[in-house]
């Protein structure tokens, strides 16, 4: 039905000028369509796999049966989410339920705040699973205090440090738990030939291009820096990279770089290069998601089945007297919104129907269907409750596409046959208690929306230049000072005002 | 041009008609109706340009708006020249302009002549199969995407196990940070452009060279001209109009270096000499969802390009060449 409508409109306006075309689209978007109570519920969601599962495939049918709701999926490929969403938003061609993300997208946020979608806050309490959504996740999902969709729940902090256990053993070292110990390990990994091949071909840390945004950011958290932004004692919202803790971490990391304990050309290393380098045993310390140890091992095994690679997973690093903390790498435990357009659900009853559907998806049975598939068809469970996928290809085709649409990633943690997976799951759950989130994430600043990417890139460059010794700390500070006049101060001010309004 | 030549046969008919006063209705729609089949054949082409080239230009209005996708072009607020003011007052504007102009200029000086020289060399080859073999091989890089080209160079030039640096170290030298040293970025960029595009670029010139009258070469040979003199006095002057057209087209792209290539070879340490308008549009416009700002920068680049083409074309005509239009 929808496709026919799109085609006829397209041919109808093909000859018209673009302005007219856009006007028509915008105008049509405004007219009431959808919300027909009879047809199946439509859900526009994101797909991360190359192929979509067949409509009315086994999982979809099973889910329809379980939830008692007939629904139709409109898959949007992850690579083009933003363009597709832009087009859908501008033409009003949405669905009864819309998966919105990425979390930091200005377009998505302004669309959410535009009033097109229901504020769901008051209704969550009526549903058993939705009522249980973690307060921190809800806070992260708010936009200037309002909740315009049900948040996708994720583990709040998956990061930690993974260290080559076999190298530690070769050198007779203990697993490090402080930055000081970690530094010593990095030195030993670089200088003491941990793989015992007689060549000087290893380093400690193996970092990549996104150091400032990912690896180092997580390390700076141990020194006391915030996640993106932090609130000072007098209520000011300031960028984390302006704080003393962050600069202290930078000074330490520059020392590590100068000594050669981190790969010297990390600013050119892409994520896959990093994975390859680690699998090849070039470096022994990685600041990354704890679940990655399993992937590094798999990669190393595919090249050399006899690889001695073993990993120690560390989630409790601390620095001097700074209490244990970990920065959230998942936007405070949320991966987007399940938003309900008012146009498609004009009444509260229709809204409740959609919310009820989401609530059902959060039940263990539905979660199992979307994670593992159907028992006997896609997976098997042994006596210890270990889940094994029986037909990987079929699972990837029929089940995997649904896994990224699960409204929560932490309903059940299944036992895996891979010990690294179980250990990582445990340590990531432990992280929740010490997690630090970005206080500015749920706030809005006009200047941030227009200027942040340029400011962030300039600070990122200055960071890399400082670490590699191209500039000094004074130059880094001067760079930040110059950025203050280009919007950084204004962003701080706007966030501070928004923070005061929401919190007080 | 087409209409003028094909109209010629119709002239006598028209002159006979003027003798008959009643027949005045017919010349009212002369050329168009008589060539209706030709026009009909042109309809798909014209429609293509209208629908896919001209109609989308209407979208440029977002450069003067604060465009938000969910409000659409109709609903987004009008901001006039705000985005242009921001571009010209941005601290980095001069840096962007300098980098873009420098790299474009280097491309014109170093990369533009390479296909011409290569075509001249190929033209001198007499072994038919050898010539074709060489041509196929030098065309090949054109079909690789920039991602592949950048990856190949990364593997060659990295200091962390790159082959060339391994050779340098084995020979007793210090590794050269080709990928991060700002001084190496531009040579690297130009070199990659030449490696990828030079072979493909020869096609146009080789085609132009086939049109050269071989009698000229024979005459020159009789007069005692060697290969070099033949190239200089016969081949080059013969392909001069082609070179000039290609040059004007290259000028038109003066600010349009393309996003992909630079984005792939640039990093924090060499951005200072590498950031160009195209990469800036990506960070400032696309990444932040500032579509209007991105459109404004794009419009600015396009207008400068148009201006340069018009100027180059005028200049070419003043020197007695044909130009592109």
Coordinates of N, CA and C in Angstrom, one line a residue, chain A residues 281-416:
Chain A
X281 N 49.9 -10.2 17.2 CA 50.8 -10.1 18.4 C 51.8 -8.9 18.3
X282 N 51.3 -7.8 17.8 CA 52.2 -6.6 17.8 C 52.1 -5.9 19.1
X283 N 51.0 -6.0 19.7 CA 50.8 -5.2 21.0 C 50.0 -6.1 22.0
X284 N 50.2 -5.8 23.3 CA 49.6 -6.7 24.3 C 48.6 -6.0 25.2
X285 N 48.3 -4.7 25.0 CA 47.4 -4.0 25.9 C 46.4 -3.3 25.0
X286 N 45.1 -3.5 25.2 CA 44.1 -2.8 24.4 C 43.0 -2.3 25.3
X287 N 42.7 -1.0 25.1 CA 41.6 -0.4 25.9 C 40.4 -0.5 24.9
X288 N 39.5 -1.3 25.3 CA 38.4 -1.6 24.4 C 37.2 -2.3 25.1
X289 N 36.2 -2.6 24.4 CA 35.1 -3.4 25.0 C 35.6 -4.7 25.5
X290 N 35.1 -5.1 26.7 CA 35.7 -6.3 27.3 C 35.3 -7.6 26.4
X291 N 34.3 -7.5 25.6 CA 33.9 -8.6 24.8 C 34.8 -8.8 23.6
X292 N 35.7 -7.9 23.4 CA 36.6 -8.0 22.2 C 37.6 -9.1 22.3
X293 N 38.0 -9.5 23.6 CA 39.0 -10.5 23.8 C 38.7 -11.7 23.0
X294 N 37.4 -12.1 23.0 CA 37.0 -13.3 22.2 C 37.2 -13.1 20.7
X295 N 37.0 -11.9 20.2 CA 37.1 -11.6 18.8 C 38.6 -11.7 18.4
X296 N 39.5 -11.1 19.3 CA 40.9 -11.1 19.0 C 41.4 -12.5 18.9
X297 N 40.9 -13.3 19.8 CA 41.4 -14.7 19.8 C 40.9 -15.5 18.6
X298 N 39.7 -15.2 18.2 CA 39.1 -15.9 17.0 C 40.0 -15.5 15.8
X299 N 40.3 -14.2 15.7 CA 41.1 -13.7 14.6 C 42.5 -14.3 14.6
X300 N 43.1 -14.4 15.7 CA 44.4 -14.9 15.8 C 44.4 -16.4 15.5
X301 N 43.4 -17.1 15.9 CA 43.2 -18.6 15.7 C 43.1 -18.8 14.2
X302 N 42.3 -17.9 13.5 CA 42.1 -18.2 12.1 C 43.4 -18.1 11.3
X303 N 44.4 -17.3 11.8 CA 45.7 -17.2 11.1 C 46.6 -18.3 11.6
X304 N 46.5 -18.6 12.9 CA 47.4 -19.6 13.4 C 46.7 -20.4 14.5
X305 N 46.2 -21.6 14.2 CA 45.4 -22.4 15.1 C 46.2 -22.7 16.4
X306 N 47.5 -22.6 16.4 CA 48.3 -22.9 17.5 C 48.7 -21.7 18.4
X307 N 48.0 -20.6 18.1 CA 48.4 -19.4 18.8 C 48.3 -19.5 20.3
X308 N 49.3 -19.0 21.0 CA 49.3 -19.1 22.5 C 48.5 -18.0 23.1
X309 N 47.8 -17.2 22.3 CA 47.1 -16.0 22.8 C 46.1 -16.3 23.9
X310 N 46.2 -15.6 25.1 CA 45.3 -15.7 26.2 C 45.1 -14.3 26.7
X311 N 43.9 -14.0 27.2 CA 43.7 -12.6 27.6 C 43.3 -12.5 29.1
X312 N 43.8 -11.4 29.7 CA 43.3 -11.1 31.1 C 42.3 -9.9 30.9
X313 N 41.1 -10.0 31.4 CA 40.1 -9.0 31.2 C 40.1 -8.2 32.5
X314 N 40.3 -6.9 32.4 CA 40.4 -6.0 33.6 C 39.3 -4.9 33.6
X315 N 38.5 -4.9 34.7 CA 37.5 -3.8 34.7 C 37.7 -3.0 36.0
X316 N 38.7 -3.2 36.7 CA 38.9 -2.5 38.0 C 40.1 -1.7 38.1
X317 N 40.6 -1.1 37.0 CA 41.8 -0.2 37.0 C 41.5 1.0 37.8
X318 N 42.5 1.5 38.6 CA 42.3 2.7 39.3 C 43.6 3.5 39.2
X319 N 43.5 4.8 39.5 CA 44.6 5.7 39.4 C 44.7 6.4 40.7
X320 N 45.9 6.3 41.4 CA 46.2 6.9 42.7 C 44.9 6.8 43.6
X321 N 44.5 8.0 44.1 CA 43.4 7.9 45.1 C 42.0 8.2 44.4
X322 N 41.9 8.2 43.1 CA 40.7 8.4 42.4 C 39.8 7.1 42.6
X323 N 38.6 7.2 43.1 CA 37.8 6.0 43.3 C 37.5 5.3 42.0
X324 N 37.2 4.0 42.1 CA 37.0 3.2 40.9 C 35.8 3.8 40.1
X325 N 36.0 4.0 38.8 CA 35.0 4.5 37.9 C 35.2 4.0 36.5
X326 N 34.2 4.1 35.7 CA 34.3 3.7 34.3 C 33.4 4.6 33.5
X327 N 33.9 5.1 32.4 CA 33.0 6.0 31.5 C 32.1 5.1 30.7
X328 N 30.9 5.5 30.5 CA 29.9 4.8 29.7 C 30.3 5.0 28.2
X329 N 30.3 3.8 27.5 CA 30.6 3.9 26.1 C 29.3 3.7 25.3
X330 N 28.2 3.6 25.9 CA 26.9 3.3 25.2 C 25.9 4.4 25.5
X331 N 26.4 5.7 25.6 CA 25.5 6.8 25.8 C 24.6 6.6 27.1
X332 N 25.3 6.1 28.1 CA 24.5 5.9 29.4 C 23.6 4.8 29.3
X333 N 23.9 3.8 28.5 CA 23.1 2.6 28.5 C 21.9 2.6 27.6
X334 N 21.9 3.5 26.6 CA 20.8 3.5 25.7 C 21.3 3.6 24.2
X335 N 20.6 2.9 23.4 CA 21.0 2.9 22.0 C 20.0 3.4 21.0
X336 N 19.2 4.4 21.4 CA 18.2 4.9 20.5 C 16.8 4.9 21.2
X337 N 15.8 5.3 20.4 CA 14.5 5.4 20.9 C 13.5 4.5 20.1
X338 N 12.5 4.0 20.7 CA 11.4 3.4 20.0 C 10.3 4.5 20.2
X339 N 10.1 5.2 19.1 CA 9.2 6.4 19.2 C 7.9 6.1 18.5
X340 N 6.9 6.7 19.0 CA 5.5 6.4 18.4 C 5.0 7.7 17.9
X341 N 4.8 7.8 16.6 CA 4.3 9.1 16.0 C 2.8 9.3 16.4
X342 N 2.5 10.5 16.8 CA 1.1 10.8 17.2 C 0.2 10.6 16.0
X343 N 0.7 10.9 14.8 CA -0.1 10.8 13.6 C -0.6 9.4 13.4
X344 N 0.2 8.4 13.8 CA -0.1 7.0 13.5 C -0.9 6.4 14.7
X345 N -0.8 7.0 15.8 CA -1.5 6.5 17.0 C -2.2 7.7 17.7
X346 N -3.3 8.2 17.1 CA -3.9 9.5 17.5 C -4.4 9.4 18.9
X347 N -4.8 8.2 19.4 CA -5.5 8.2 20.7 C -4.6 7.5 21.7
X348 N -4.8 7.7 22.9 CA -4.1 7.0 24.0 C -4.2 5.5 23.9
X349 N -5.3 5.0 23.5 CA -5.5 3.6 23.4 C -4.6 3.0 22.4
X350 N -4.5 3.7 21.3 CA -3.6 3.2 20.3 C -2.1 3.2 20.7
X351 N -1.8 4.3 21.5 CA -0.5 4.4 22.0 C -0.2 3.2 23.0
X352 N -1.2 2.9 23.8 CA -1.0 1.8 24.8 C -0.8 0.5 24.1
X353 N -1.5 0.3 22.9 CA -1.4 -0.9 22.2 C 0.1 -1.1 21.7
X354 N 0.7 0.0 21.2 CA 2.0 -0.1 20.8 C 3.0 -0.4 21.9
X355 N 2.7 0.4 23.0 CA 3.6 0.2 24.2 C 3.5 -1.2 24.7
X356 N 2.3 -1.8 24.7 CA 2.1 -3.1 25.1 C 2.9 -4.1 24.3
X357 N 3.0 -3.8 23.0 CA 3.8 -4.7 22.1 C 5.3 -4.6 22.5
X358 N 5.8 -3.4 22.8 CA 7.2 -3.3 23.2 C 7.4 -4.0 24.5
X359 N 6.4 -3.9 25.4 CA 6.5 -4.5 26.7 C 6.6 -6.0 26.5
X360 N 5.8 -6.6 25.6 CA 5.9 -8.0 25.4 C 7.2 -8.5 24.9
X361 N 7.8 -7.6 24.0 CA 9.1 -8.0 23.4 C 10.2 -8.1 24.5
X362 N 9.9 -7.5 25.6 CA 10.9 -7.5 26.7 C 10.7 -8.7 27.6
X363 N 9.7 -9.6 27.3 CA 9.6 -10.8 28.1 C 10.7 -11.8 27.7
X364 N 11.1 -12.7 28.5 CA 12.2 -13.6 28.3 C 12.0 -14.4 27.0
X365 N 10.7 -14.9 26.8 CA 10.5 -15.7 25.6 C 10.8 -14.9 24.3
X366 N 10.2 -13.7 24.2 CA 10.4 -12.9 23.0 C 11.9 -12.6 22.9
X367 N 12.5 -12.3 24.0 CA 13.9 -11.9 24.0 C 14.8 -13.1 23.4
X368 N 14.4 -14.3 23.9 CA 15.1 -15.5 23.4 C 14.9 -15.7 21.9
X369 N 13.7 -15.5 21.5 CA 13.4 -15.6 20.0 C 14.3 -14.7 19.2
X370 N 14.4 -13.4 19.7 CA 15.2 -12.4 18.9 C 16.7 -12.6 19.1
X371 N 17.1 -13.3 20.1 CA 18.5 -13.5 20.4 C 19.0 -14.8 19.8
X372 N 18.4 -15.9 20.2 CA 18.9 -17.2 19.8 C 18.1 -17.9 18.7
X373 N 16.8 -17.5 18.5 CA 15.9 -18.1 17.6 C 15.0 -19.1 18.2
X374 N 14.7 -20.1 17.4 CA 13.8 -21.2 17.9 C 14.6 -22.4 18.3
X375 N 14.4 -22.9 19.5 CA 15.1 -24.0 20.0 C 14.9 -25.2 19.1
X376 N 16.0 -25.9 18.8 CA 15.8 -27.1 17.9 C 16.0 -26.7 16.5
X377 N 15.6 -25.5 16.1 CA 15.8 -25.0 14.7 C 17.0 -24.2 14.5
X378 N 17.3 -23.3 15.5 CA 18.4 -22.4 15.3 C 19.5 -22.7 16.4
X379 N 19.1 -23.2 17.6 CA 20.1 -23.4 18.6 C 19.7 -24.6 19.5
X380 N 20.7 -25.0 20.3 CA 20.4 -26.1 21.3 C 20.9 -25.6 22.6
X381 N 20.3 -26.1 23.7 CA 20.8 -25.8 25.0 C 21.2 -27.1 25.7
X382 N 22.4 -27.1 26.3 CA 22.9 -28.4 26.9 C 22.5 -28.3 28.4
X383 N 22.9 -29.4 29.1 CA 22.5 -29.5 30.5 C 22.9 -28.3 31.4
X384 N 24.0 -27.7 31.1 CA 24.5 -26.5 31.9 C 23.8 -25.2 31.5
X385 N 22.9 -25.3 30.5 CA 22.2 -24.1 30.0 C 23.1 -23.3 29.0
X386 N 24.1 -24.0 28.5 CA 24.9 -23.3 27.5 C 24.2 -23.3 26.1
X387 N 24.1 -22.2 25.6 CA 23.4 -22.0 24.3 C 24.4 -22.2 23.1
X388 N 24.1 -23.1 22.2 CA 25.0 -23.2 21.0 C 24.1 -23.1 19.8
X389 N 24.5 -22.2 18.9 CA 23.8 -22.0 17.6 C 24.2 -23.2 16.7
X390 N 23.2 -23.9 16.2 CA 23.4 -25.1 15.4 C 23.8 -24.8 14.0
X391 N 23.0 -23.9 13.4 CA 23.3 -23.6 12.0 C 23.6 -22.1 11.9
X392 N 24.9 -21.8 11.8 CA 25.3 -20.4 11.9 C 24.7 -19.6 10.7
X393 N 24.7 -20.2 9.5 CA 24.2 -19.4 8.3 C 22.7 -19.1 8.5
X394 N 21.9 -20.1 8.9 CA 20.5 -19.9 9.1 C 20.2 -18.9 10.2
X395 N 21.0 -19.0 11.2 CA 20.9 -18.0 12.3 C 21.1 -16.6 11.9
X396 N 22.2 -16.4 11.1 CA 22.6 -15.1 10.6 C 21.5 -14.6 9.7
X397 N 20.8 -15.5 8.9 CA 19.8 -15.1 8.0 C 18.5 -14.7 8.6
X398 N 18.1 -15.6 9.6 CA 16.8 -15.5 10.1 C 16.7 -14.8 11.5
X399 N 17.7 -14.9 12.3 CA 17.6 -14.4 13.7 C 18.4 -13.1 13.9
X400 N 19.6 -13.1 13.4 CA 20.5 -12.0 13.7 C 19.9 -10.6 13.4
X401 N 19.2 -10.5 12.3 CA 18.6 -9.2 12.0 C 17.7 -8.7 13.1
X402 N 17.1 -9.5 13.9 CA 16.2 -9.1 14.9 C 16.9 -8.7 16.2
X403 N 18.2 -9.2 16.3 CA 18.9 -9.0 17.6 C 19.1 -7.5 17.9
X404 N 19.4 -6.7 16.8 CA 19.6 -5.3 17.0 C 18.4 -4.5 17.3
X405 N 17.2 -5.2 17.1 CA 16.0 -4.5 17.3 C 15.4 -4.8 18.7
X406 N 16.1 -5.6 19.5 CA 15.6 -5.9 20.8 C 15.6 -4.7 21.6
X407 N 14.4 -4.4 22.3 CA 14.3 -3.2 23.1 C 15.3 -3.1 24.2
X408 N 15.8 -4.3 24.6 CA 16.9 -4.3 25.6 C 17.8 -5.4 25.3
X409 N 19.1 -5.2 25.6 CA 20.1 -6.2 25.4 C 20.5 -6.9 26.6
X410 N 19.7 -6.7 27.7 CA 20.1 -7.3 29.0 C 19.0 -7.9 29.7
X411 N 18.1 -8.5 29.0 CA 17.0 -9.2 29.7 C 17.5 -10.5 30.3
X412 N 18.2 -11.3 29.5 CA 18.8 -12.5 30.1 C 20.2 -12.6 29.6
X413 N 21.1 -13.0 30.4 CA 22.5 -13.3 29.9 C 22.6 -14.8 29.7
X414 N 22.8 -15.3 28.5 CA 22.9 -16.7 28.3 C 24.3 -17.2 28.5
X415 N 24.4 -18.4 29.1 CA 25.7 -19.0 29.2 C 26.3 -19.3 27.9
X416 N 27.6 -19.0 27.7 CA 28.2 -19.3 26.4 C 29.2 -20.4 26.6

